[in-house]
Amino acid sequence: MNMLIFIIAGLLVHCVFLASIFDIYFTSPLVHGMTPQRTPLPPPAKRLVLFVADGLRADTLYELDDNGTSQAPYLRNIIEHKGSWGVSHTHVPTESRPGHVALIAGFYEDVSAVAKGWKENPVEFDSVFNESKYTWSWGSPDILPMFAKGASGDHVYTYCYTAEKEDFGAQDATKLDTWVFDHVKNFFQAARSNQTLFSKVNEEKVVLFLHLLGIDTNGHAHRPNSREYKDNIRKVDEGINDIVSMLEDFYGNDGKTAFILTSDHGMTDWGSHGAGHPSETLTPLIAWGAGVNYPQKVTSQFLEDDFLKEWKLEKWKRLDVNQADIAPLMASLIGVPFPLNSVGILSLDYLNNSAHFKAESIFTNAVQILEQFKIKMTQKKETTLSFLFTPFQLLSDTEQINILRKARSYIHQEKYHEAVSLCKTLISLALEGLSYYHTYDRLFLGISVVMGFVGWTSYVILLIVKTHTGLTRSTHDKASTVLLLYGFAAIGVLIVFFLLIQTCPWTYYIYCLLPVPVWYAVVKEFRVIQDLASLVLVFPLGRSIGFLLAGALGIEILVFSFFYRSTLTFGLIAFAGWPLITQLWTQAKVITLSWTLLCLLLAMFPLMPVVGREPNISLVTLAGLVILLISSLSLACLCKSKNKYVPKKYLTILLFQMLSIALSTYVVNSTHSSLHRKQGLPVINQIISWTTLASSLFVPLLSPTFFFQRLLSILLSLMAPYLLLSTGYEALFPLVLSGLMFSWIYMEREVLQHYGDSVKPKLAVLNFSYTTDITQFRQLHLDDIRRSFFFVFFIVTAFFGTGNIASVNSFDPASIYCFLTVFNPFVMGSLLVWKIVIPFVLVSCAFEAVQVTTQLSSKSLFLIVLVISDIMALHFFFLVKDYGSWLDIGTSISHYVLVMVFTIFIMLLSGLAQLLTTKRIELWGRTKRHSM
């Protein structure tokens, strides 16, 4: 098979495998066609004011400082004298968009919807805002528009500041919250003289939404334990006090206003969020005003955590909820229908109303969730053959009717406690049934994907054996091949017919049909399988078992490294001892010593704290100075050398790269110093940063394609932007990694000579662009599996060496401050991804060099790497789960996604490494092309 066709096919297959996880675990929970449900009794409040303090942690708000005073004295007074309080438990991912959707719409948005648009409303869903008579909102342009665009009609109004105001480097991010408070005051001041507006704000079922982003911005910029973060909380507390006083005055103290303060997510100590750490998932909830319970004093409380004593709030009853439970609470307070897709359960303890009102409210909540269950069940029943359909046994049609009739009867008989208990049971069953039908096809799809996985991996193994080992001499039997083709075509037709009858989504056709051509390709190589089996049978049993155990251990080490970074340390220590085991140290003592020392040095990085938690710009400066020293020594050696392969132009390029390194080191120090003084990001620094980034992939192509010169040029070009994206010890990581990669190249040359495979080549004269003579390629040996494993291990080390990037919260926003400080999630994400990619590129270029020095075609080792990574991916596919804590669920899925992206990325990285090592551009002439 042509390599290009194989890579395209491989990319498509792995894209299908990657997409499958979203169809299996991340499909939208939304259904449509439900009837709106509202409580039939008059609501206690005419209007609701929702304060969302973005990025506010529960512990920071509730705790007292060293003097025993609160960060938010007004809100503390509310807790102790006027309202109810608790902790709202958010779900992963702890980001602003899904957090606000859970708060206002009452359901947990699937990841695919989050990815479709940050400011838009990519899926149609109902919300408290949509159900209100009028909603006015003030705040961030990243949050407000999605609820306005998702609303039916023209009754949700937004007032946003410009995106440029969301500047992490600004003098004072509290101005974002001050802007909101000032504009709310101006709005009501204008309403006094505008009769139309006055009548609107005096209607019933009105919502006022104040989105306060300053706390989140200060948390990212200065960390949650900083003075700026805590001062912002005080400003918000004062602002809320002013707004409450102003509204009570405007409405004449009519007692018809309900207030809720909460947050969309918390924040880690190092100023990030996105994962499931308690500092991210525990957010405050304080409610007061019309229809809300007064403080409930208790003598003792039993909760899973010990925060009550820390917060000195053990006397006041803490009422915890899930984040989605806030939406039905808001709907109940102002009497609007519960959001149609809400899965929140109304917390009756927050309501200060009659037992009758509470019973009617929870009954409405139960009917609203049951409506979703019935629609979901009908949809699944209509798309499944009757003899294959298995209904949710615990909530049959008869059971639904009986529970509803019994609950309604209890309410008529004024047995409210019994009615509430029965409704809660019905809600629990309906939610369980929703989950059952939502995951109905999971096993079926999972089996299809696994069959595709196993088939693809088997085919790649057979391709390696057939084309790169010389172990088989079999030919195809044309008659049997045609018969096989017809057989598998018939299977494909049967699958299509089966899916058509059930009116399955188009993606199901891809997952179910993919194994057909893959397994056809496997079975077609039946003679190769026979030859391979016969070879295995004559191979010594002990050695076969030893190879299998070694392979399994290697894969498990790679898998464990995704959970425990320290596993990489043990692996690198084992690598350090490899020359001693193979007796290589007797052959090349200097190279062996450098390999061992660099392995041990790199082994220290996975034991260090995750990047971003302990910023240290002095270490970035140290890395810059070290790389300048290395490049200066290299320049001196090249100048003294009489090697004809060193043109003068290259020395100019090397000097330019050294200048880029020096400038990058200066810019990092200058930028962070400027931000520390709250003077913002200097424009000149920003220009230098973006210019350096833009030139990082272009400049290496100007250097000669000789081994040492090209690899050094790649290192210097990539180190400049990496320094700009660093905040601490990670700046030293690519230096140590690159040193080890150079040692690896020399070690593989020694291994080749040690086993007598070839004459020892001189690396100084090897040229990336002139080493593709196919007659020089040799067949694969068992030792090549070790080389491929080394590559995968080094890639994983590059991935996790300085932090577990499977966790979104390990990113430090300060990493991108040399490029921009204004909030832009996609640009920021792209810069952080490039920071991750740079160590990958260094390892891939070294692997390209290893392939050249060991006289192997890039295709052969690439195929072995593909097999190793696919086995890892299959391992993680079986580890994916949808039970346990949200952190466990999110981690298991993110690991699978990462290893699948990693597999796809290796294919693309192979091409990028070849481009960087083999291509050359002449500035003063034509582009010089070399065959690859």
Tab-separated table of N, CA, C and O in Angstrom, residues 161-225:
chain	number	residue	atom	x	y	z
A	161	TYR	N	-19.696	44.980	28.416
A	161	TYR	CA	-18.516	45.796	28.133
A	161	TYR	C	-17.756	45.147	26.983
A	161	TYR	O	-18.071	44.030	26.558
A	162	THR	N	-16.752	45.816	26.459
A	162	THR	CA	-15.990	45.270	25.326
A	162	THR	C	-15.048	44.170	25.814
A	162	THR	O	-14.624	44.166	26.978
A	163	ALA	N	-14.726	43.250	24.905
A	163	ALA	CA	-13.843	42.126	25.247
A	163	ALA	C	-12.459	42.613	25.683
A	163	ALA	O	-11.786	41.953	26.486
A	164	GLU	N	-12.032	43.772	25.175
A	164	GLU	CA	-10.707	44.291	25.505
A	164	GLU	C	-10.561	44.636	26.986
A	164	GLU	O	-9.446	44.730	27.504
A	165	LYS	N	-11.687	44.832	27.664
A	165	LYS	CA	-11.624	45.168	29.087
A	165	LYS	C	-11.214	43.970	29.946
A	165	LYS	O	-10.787	44.122	31.080
A	166	GLU	N	-11.371	42.741	29.381
A	166	GLU	CA	-11.021	41.526	30.131
A	166	GLU	C	-9.520	41.291	30.013
A	166	GLU	O	-9.056	40.329	29.390
A	167	ASP	N	-8.756	42.162	30.630
A	167	ASP	CA	-7.299	42.161	30.496
A	167	ASP	C	-6.664	41.694	31.799
A	167	ASP	O	-6.771	42.356	32.830
A	168	PHE	N	-5.979	40.522	31.729
A	168	PHE	CA	-5.327	39.988	32.928
A	168	PHE	C	-4.182	40.883	33.399
A	168	PHE	O	-3.774	40.812	34.548
A	169	GLY	N	-3.670	41.691	32.497
A	169	GLY	CA	-2.548	42.557	32.856
A	169	GLY	C	-2.975	43.952	33.253
A	169	GLY	O	-2.140	44.837	33.409
A	170	ALA	N	-4.267	44.175	33.381
A	170	ALA	CA	-4.775	45.519	33.700
A	170	ALA	C	-4.412	45.917	35.125
A	170	ALA	O	-4.105	45.080	35.972
A	171	GLN	N	-4.492	47.215	35.362
A	171	GLN	CA	-4.154	47.715	36.697
A	171	GLN	C	-5.109	47.165	37.752
A	171	GLN	O	-4.690	46.797	38.825
A	172	ASP	N	-6.388	47.092	37.420
A	172	ASP	CA	-7.364	46.666	38.424
A	172	ASP	C	-8.560	46.020	37.736
A	172	ASP	O	-9.363	46.704	37.098
A	173	ALA	N	-8.670	44.686	37.881
A	173	ALA	CA	-9.761	43.967	37.222
A	173	ALA	C	-11.107	44.198	37.915
A	173	ALA	O	-12.154	43.854	37.354
A	174	THR	N	-11.094	44.793	39.110
A	174	THR	CA	-12.368	45.071	39.792
A	174	THR	C	-13.207	46.077	39.001
A	174	THR	O	-14.412	46.180	39.223
A	175	LYS	N	-12.575	46.777	38.055
A	175	LYS	CA	-13.321	47.752	37.246
A	175	LYS	C	-14.401	47.050	36.421
A	175	LYS	O	-15.401	47.678	36.056
A	176	LEU	N	-14.205	45.747	36.113
A	176	LEU	CA	-15.237	44.998	35.388
A	176	LEU	C	-16.515	44.917	36.224
A	176	LEU	O	-17.626	45.077	35.700
A	177	ASP	N	-16.360	44.653	37.520
A	177	ASP	CA	-17.528	44.551	38.402
A	177	ASP	C	-18.109	45.935	38.711
A	177	ASP	O	-19.331	46.100	38.804
A	178	THR	N	-17.225	46.921	38.850
A	178	THR	CA	-17.698	48.294	39.067
A	178	THR	C	-18.533	48.758	37.875
A	178	THR	O	-19.555	49.434	38.037
A	179	TRP	N	-18.097	48.375	36.667
A	179	TRP	CA	-18.846	48.708	35.443
A	179	TRP	C	-20.262	48.149	35.527
A	179	TRP	O	-21.243	48.842	35.194
A	180	VAL	N	-20.381	46.897	35.959
A	180	VAL	CA	-21.703	46.258	36.056
A	180	VAL	C	-22.575	46.989	37.070
A	180	VAL	O	-23.728	47.354	36.779
A	181	PHE	N	-22.051	47.211	38.266
A	181	PHE	CA	-22.839	47.874	39.311
A	181	PHE	C	-23.271	49.285	38.867
A	181	PHE	O	-24.432	49.681	39.070
A	182	ASP	N	-22.362	50.018	38.252
A	182	ASP	CA	-22.685	51.386	37.814
A	182	ASP	C	-23.770	51.382	36.740
A	182	ASP	O	-24.684	52.228	36.754
A	183	HIS	N	-23.672	50.445	35.805
A	183	HIS	CA	-24.657	50.406	34.725
A	183	HIS	C	-26.027	49.946	35.216
A	183	HIS	O	-27.059	50.376	34.674
A	184	VAL	N	-26.070	49.088	36.226
A	184	VAL	CA	-27.361	48.691	36.810
A	184	VAL	C	-28.010	49.912	37.477
A	184	VAL	O	-29.212	50.166	37.313
A	185	LYS	N	-27.202	50.669	38.216
A	185	LYS	CA	-27.726	51.871	38.882
A	185	LYS	C	-28.228	52.883	37.855
A	185	LYS	O	-29.315	53.473	38.029
A	186	ASN	N	-27.455	53.071	36.798
A	186	ASN	CA	-27.864	54.010	35.736
A	186	ASN	C	-29.147	53.549	35.052
A	186	ASN	O	-29.995	54.359	34.677
A	187	PHE	N	-29.281	52.229	34.886
A	187	PHE	CA	-30.464	51.650	34.238
A	187	PHE	C	-31.727	51.982	35.042
A	187	PHE	O	-32.741	52.428	34.483
A	188	PHE	N	-31.663	51.784	36.349
A	188	PHE	CA	-32.851	52.053	37.172
A	188	PHE	C	-33.082	53.549	37.359
A	188	PHE	O	-34.232	53.981	37.537
A	189	GLN	N	-32.012	54.314	37.306
A	189	GLN	CA	-32.184	55.759	37.332
A	189	GLN	C	-32.933	56.224	36.085
A	189	GLN	O	-33.844	57.069	36.150
A	190	ALA	N	-32.578	55.624	34.928
A	190	ALA	CA	-33.254	55.958	33.667
A	190	ALA	C	-34.703	55.474	33.679
A	190	ALA	O	-35.592	56.112	33.092
A	191	ALA	N	-34.960	54.344	34.375
A	191	ALA	CA	-36.316	53.787	34.415
A	191	ALA	C	-37.289	54.726	35.126
A	191	ALA	O	-38.496	54.717	34.836
A	192	ARG	N	-36.795	55.558	36.036
A	192	ARG	CA	-37.673	56.481	36.768
A	192	ARG	C	-38.279	57.527	35.831
A	192	ARG	O	-39.391	58.007	36.063
A	193	SER	N	-37.530	57.856	34.763
A	193	SER	CA	-38.015	58.904	33.853
A	193	SER	C	-38.510	58.349	32.515
A	193	SER	O	-38.887	59.103	31.627
A	194	ASN	N	-38.482	57.027	32.369
A	194	ASN	CA	-38.944	56.379	31.134
A	194	ASN	C	-40.131	55.500	31.480
A	194	ASN	O	-39.974	54.423	32.063
A	195	GLN	N	-41.342	55.940	31.113
A	195	GLN	CA	-42.551	55.250	31.533
A	195	GLN	C	-42.625	53.815	31.005
A	195	GLN	O	-43.063	52.898	31.698
A	196	THR	N	-42.214	53.626	29.747
A	196	THR	CA	-42.251	52.281	29.152
A	196	THR	C	-41.348	51.330	29.911
A	196	THR	O	-41.737	50.209	30.271
A	197	LEU	N	-40.129	51.776	30.165
A	197	LEU	CA	-39.171	50.958	30.890
A	197	LEU	C	-39.628	50.751	32.334
A	197	LEU	O	-39.497	49.643	32.893
A	198	PHE	N	-40.214	51.777	32.927
A	198	PHE	CA	-40.692	51.682	34.308
A	198	PHE	C	-41.765	50.606	34.446
A	198	PHE	O	-41.765	49.818	35.402
A	199	SER	N	-42.670	50.574	33.486
A	199	SER	CA	-43.745	49.575	33.543
A	199	SER	C	-43.194	48.165	33.332
A	199	SER	O	-43.664	47.198	33.938
A	200	LYS	N	-42.176	48.049	32.488
A	200	LYS	CA	-41.585	46.721	32.246
A	200	LYS	C	-40.907	46.178	33.503
A	200	LYS	O	-41.086	45.002	33.863
A	201	VAL	N	-40.106	47.016	34.164
A	201	VAL	CA	-39.369	46.513	35.336
A	201	VAL	C	-40.304	46.264	36.524
A	201	VAL	O	-39.901	45.603	37.491
A	202	ASN	N	-41.533	46.773	36.448
A	202	ASN	CA	-42.505	46.524	37.516
A	202	ASN	C	-43.427	45.346	37.220
A	202	ASN	O	-44.341	45.064	37.992
A	203	GLU	N	-43.188	44.666	36.100
A	203	GLU	CA	-43.962	43.462	35.780
A	203	GLU	C	-43.578	42.328	36.731
A	203	GLU	O	-42.566	42.372	37.424
A	204	GLU	N	-44.380	41.262	36.696
A	204	GLU	CA	-44.021	40.033	37.424
A	204	GLU	C	-43.080	39.188	36.551
A	204	GLU	O	-42.931	39.437	35.361
A	205	LYS	N	-42.460	38.190	37.190
A	205	LYS	CA	-41.585	37.236	36.481
A	205	LYS	C	-40.411	37.935	35.780
A	205	LYS	O	-40.051	37.623	34.647
A	206	VAL	N	-39.814	38.880	36.483
A	206	VAL	CA	-38.673	39.632	35.950
A	206	VAL	C	-37.375	39.085	36.562
A	206	VAL	O	-37.321	38.759	37.756
A	207	VAL	N	-36.328	38.979	35.741
A	207	VAL	CA	-35.020	38.519	36.216
A	207	VAL	C	-33.977	39.591	35.919
A	207	VAL	O	-33.942	40.139	34.811
A	208	LEU	N	-33.156	39.886	36.899
A	208	LEU	CA	-32.003	40.775	36.738
A	208	LEU	C	-30.754	39.935	36.975
A	208	LEU	O	-30.596	39.331	38.039
A	209	PHE	N	-29.883	39.870	35.981
A	209	PHE	CA	-28.685	39.012	36.049
A	209	PHE	C	-27.435	39.877	36.006
A	209	PHE	O	-27.197	40.594	35.037
A	210	LEU	N	-26.622	39.803	37.065
A	210	LEU	CA	-25.375	40.552	37.143
A	210	LEU	C	-24.211	39.562	37.109
A	210	LEU	O	-24.002	38.799	38.064
A	211	HIS	N	-23.506	39.547	35.995
A	211	HIS	CA	-22.349	38.656	35.842
A	211	HIS	C	-21.094	39.431	36.221
A	211	HIS	O	-20.739	40.412	35.567
A	212	LEU	N	-20.400	38.974	37.267
A	212	LEU	CA	-19.275	39.700	37.848
A	212	LEU	C	-17.980	38.930	37.577
A	212	LEU	O	-17.690	37.926	38.230
A	213	LEU	N	-17.213	39.405	36.604
A	213	LEU	CA	-16.041	38.669	36.121
A	213	LEU	C	-14.738	39.082	36.804
A	213	LEU	O	-13.719	38.405	36.659
A	214	GLY	N	-14.748	40.154	37.556
A	214	GLY	CA	-13.505	40.682	38.127
A	214	GLY	C	-12.767	39.681	39.001
A	214	GLY	O	-11.536	39.584	38.945
A	215	ILE	N	-13.511	38.915	39.828
A	215	ILE	CA	-12.879	37.958	40.738
A	215	ILE	C	-12.132	36.887	39.946
A	215	ILE	O	-10.996	36.532	40.276
A	216	ASP	N	-12.755	36.388	38.884
A	216	ASP	CA	-12.114	35.365	38.041
A	216	ASP	C	-10.847	35.935	37.384
A	216	ASP	O	-9.802	35.272	37.362
A	217	THR	N	-10.935	37.147	36.861
A	217	THR	CA	-9.794	37.769	36.191
A	217	THR	C	-8.644	37.999	37.159
A	217	THR	O	-7.480	37.715	36.849
A	218	ASN	N	-8.957	38.496	38.348
A	218	ASN	CA	-7.910	38.699	39.355
A	218	ASN	C	-7.338	37.379	39.845
A	218	ASN	O	-6.144	37.289	40.167
A	219	GLY	N	-8.168	36.345	39.902
A	219	GLY	CA	-7.688	35.022	40.311
A	219	GLY	C	-6.687	34.463	39.319
A	219	GLY	O	-5.654	33.900	39.704
A	220	HIS	N	-6.993	34.622	38.027
A	220	HIS	CA	-6.061	34.164	36.992
A	220	HIS	C	-4.752	34.952	37.046
A	220	HIS	O	-3.666	34.383	36.893
A	221	ALA	N	-4.873	36.248	37.223
A	221	ALA	CA	-3.698	37.118	37.147
A	221	ALA	C	-2.841	37.062	38.417
A	221	ALA	O	-1.609	37.110	38.337
A	222	HIS	N	-3.489	36.970	39.588
A	222	HIS	CA	-2.742	37.121	40.843
A	222	HIS	C	-2.872	35.949	41.812
A	222	HIS	O	-2.251	35.973	42.866
A	223	ARG	N	-3.690	34.936	41.497
A	223	ARG	CA	-3.953	33.753	42.330
A	223	ARG	C	-5.042	34.072	43.387
A	223	ARG	O	-5.163	35.203	43.867
A	224	PRO	N	-5.826	33.051	43.772
A	224	PRO	CA	-6.933	33.285	44.709
A	224	PRO	C	-6.517	33.688	46.122
A	224	PRO	O	-7.336	34.200	46.874
A	225	ASN	N	-5.262	33.425	46.491
A	225	ASN	CA	-4.823	33.817	47.836
A	225	ASN	C	-4.217	35.216	47.866
A	225	ASN	O	-3.709	35.657	48.900
